[in-house]
PDB file of C-alpha atoms in Angstrom:
ATOM      1  CA  UNK A 163     -30.337  -5.938  11.847  1.00 44.00           C
ATOM      2  CA  UNK A 164     -30.843  -4.732   8.157  1.00 51.00           C
ATOM      3  CA  UNK A 165     -30.260  -0.990   7.408  1.00 63.00           C
ATOM      4  CA  UNK A 166     -32.903   0.695   7.283  1.00 82.00           C
ATOM      5  CA  UNK A 167     -32.203   3.466   5.033  1.00 84.00           C
ATOM      6  CA  UNK A 168     -32.712   4.397   1.402  1.00 87.00           C
ATOM      7  CA  UNK A 169     -30.386   7.537  -0.017  1.00 88.00           C
ATOM      8  CA  UNK A 170     -30.660   8.322  -3.922  1.00 91.00           C
ATOM      9  CA  UNK A 171     -30.373  10.763  -5.972  1.00 93.00           C
ATOM     10  CA  UNK A 172     -34.232  12.771  -6.024  1.00 93.00           C
ATOM     11  CA  UNK A 173     -32.932  15.913  -8.969  1.00 96.00           C
ATOM     12  CA  UNK A 174     -30.093  17.799 -10.072  1.00 97.00           C
ATOM     13  CA  UNK A 175     -28.214  18.284  -6.462  1.00 98.00           C
ATOM     14  CA  UNK A 176     -30.926  16.828  -4.433  1.00 98.00           C
ATOM     15  CA  UNK A 177     -30.083  13.614  -2.662  1.00 97.00           C
ATOM     16  CA  UNK A 178     -32.904  12.306  -0.548  1.00 96.00           C
ATOM     17  CA  UNK A 179     -32.431   9.755   2.885  1.00 94.00           C
ATOM     18  CA  UNK A 180     -35.668   8.569   3.438  1.00 89.00           C
ATOM     19  CA  UNK A 181     -35.743   5.992   7.102  1.00 88.00           C
ATOM     20  CA  UNK A 182     -38.883   3.673   6.567  1.00 81.00           C
ATOM     21  CA  UNK A 183     -37.917   2.658  10.502  1.00 84.00           C
ATOM     22  CA  UNK A 184     -37.981   6.044  11.935  1.00 86.00           C
ATOM     23  CA  UNK A 185     -40.485   7.453   9.556  1.00 85.00           C
ATOM     24  CA  UNK A 186     -37.625  10.513   8.434  1.00 90.00           C
ATOM     25  CA  UNK A 187     -36.315  11.927   6.075  1.00 92.00           C
ATOM     26  CA  UNK A 188     -33.265  13.516   5.232  1.00 96.00           C
ATOM     27  CA  UNK A 189     -32.770  16.275   2.121  1.00 97.00           C
ATOM     28  CA  UNK A 190     -28.922  17.470   1.048  1.00 98.00           C
ATOM     29  CA  UNK A 191     -28.071  20.346  -1.161  1.00 98.00           C
ATOM     30  CA  UNK A 192     -24.732  21.618  -1.902  1.00 98.00           C
ATOM     31  CA  UNK A 193     -25.591  25.366  -1.857  1.00 98.00           C
ATOM     32  CA  UNK A 194     -22.036  26.322  -3.449  1.00 98.00           C
ATOM     33  CA  UNK A 195     -23.675  24.371  -6.641  1.00 97.00           C
ATOM     34  CA  UNK A 196     -25.093  26.232  -9.448  1.00 97.00           C
ATOM     35  CA  UNK A 197     -27.356  24.931 -12.729  1.00 97.00           C
ATOM     36  CA  UNK A 198     -27.957  28.023 -14.005  1.00 97.00           C
ATOM     37  CA  UNK A 199     -30.072  31.036 -14.419  1.00 97.00           C
ATOM     38  CA  UNK A 200     -33.609  31.379 -14.278  1.00 91.00           C
ATOM     39  CA  UNK A 201     -35.533  32.481 -17.592  1.00 89.00           C
ATOM     40  CA  UNK A 202     -36.150  35.851 -16.512  1.00 94.00           C
ATOM     41  CA  UNK A 203     -32.329  36.192 -15.378  1.00 95.00           C
ATOM     42  CA  UNK A 204     -33.359  37.507 -11.573  1.00 97.00           C
ATOM     43  CA  UNK A 205     -32.349  34.278 -10.440  1.00 98.00           C
ATOM     44  CA  UNK A 206     -29.674  30.882 -10.404  1.00 98.00           C
ATOM     45  CA  UNK A 207     -31.110  28.184  -9.413  1.00 98.00           C
ATOM     46  CA  UNK A 208     -28.919  25.965  -7.672  1.00 98.00           C
ATOM     47  CA  UNK A 209     -30.964  22.747  -7.133  1.00 98.00           C
ATOM     48  CA  UNK A 210     -34.842  21.444  -8.325  1.00 97.00           C
ATOM     49  CA  UNK A 211     -37.038  17.595  -8.669  1.00 97.00           C
ATOM     50  CA  UNK A 212     -37.424  18.534 -11.812  1.00 96.00           C
ATOM     51  CA  UNK A 213     -40.970  18.530 -10.979  1.00 97.00           C
ATOM     52  CA  UNK A 214     -42.580  16.039  -8.284  1.00 96.00           C
ATOM     53  CA  UNK A 215     -40.804  13.195  -7.646  1.00 92.00           C
ATOM     54  CA  UNK A 216     -41.961   9.744  -5.290  1.00 89.00           C
ATOM     55  CA  UNK A 217     -39.874   9.443  -2.270  1.00 86.00           C
ATOM     56  CA  UNK A 218     -39.422   5.234  -2.322  1.00 81.00           C
ATOM     57  CA  UNK A 219     -38.766   4.562   0.994  1.00 74.00           C
ATOM     58  CA  UNK A 220     -37.790   0.564   1.756  1.00 59.00           C
ATOM     59  CA  UNK A 221     -39.846  -2.379   0.466  1.00 62.00           C
ATOM     60  CA  UNK A 222     -39.896   0.059  -2.979  1.00 66.00           C
ATOM     61  CA  UNK A 223     -43.264   1.717  -2.136  1.00 70.00           C
ATOM     62  CA  UNK A 224     -43.724   5.192  -3.091  1.00 72.00           C
ATOM     63  CA  UNK A 225     -46.029   6.894  -0.424  1.00 82.00           C
ATOM     64  CA  UNK A 226     -45.182  10.569  -0.351  1.00 88.00           C
ATOM     65  CA  UNK A 227     -43.616  12.797  -3.195  1.00 92.00           C
ATOM     66  CA  UNK A 228     -41.123  15.535  -3.008  1.00 95.00           C
ATOM     67  CA  UNK A 229     -41.357  18.738  -4.815  1.00 97.00           C
ATOM     68  CA  UNK A 230     -38.269  21.499  -4.139  1.00 98.00           C
ATOM     69  CA  UNK A 231     -36.903  23.346  -6.468  1.00 97.00           C
ATOM     70  CA  UNK A 232     -33.420  25.886  -4.553  1.00 98.00           C
ATOM     71  CA  UNK A 233     -32.045  28.529  -6.098  1.00 97.00           C
ATOM     72  CA  UNK A 234     -30.652  32.850  -5.064  1.00 98.00           C
ATOM     73  CA  UNK A 235     -31.558  36.033  -6.490  1.00 97.00           C
ATOM     74  CA  UNK A 236     -29.266  36.820  -9.315  1.00 93.00           C
TER      75      UNK A 236
END
C-alpha cells in the first residue's frame, strides 16, 4: 500500500503531517527555537504560519487551512 502521509513545512518552525487515509493532522513545533521578539517586546515568537496556510493532503487538494502562532512571554 502506498504511503498516505504528506509531510511539509507549514511556516516558520511549524511542520505538519497530513494523513489522508486516517484524516488526521499532526503539528510539530520545536519549543527551543526562537524567531524573535514581538513589536511590543512583551513576547517572543517561537513559531508562525505567517497567516492562514492551506493544508495540502493526499492528491494535492487544499480543503482545510491552518493559522497558528506560538509565543512565550519575554
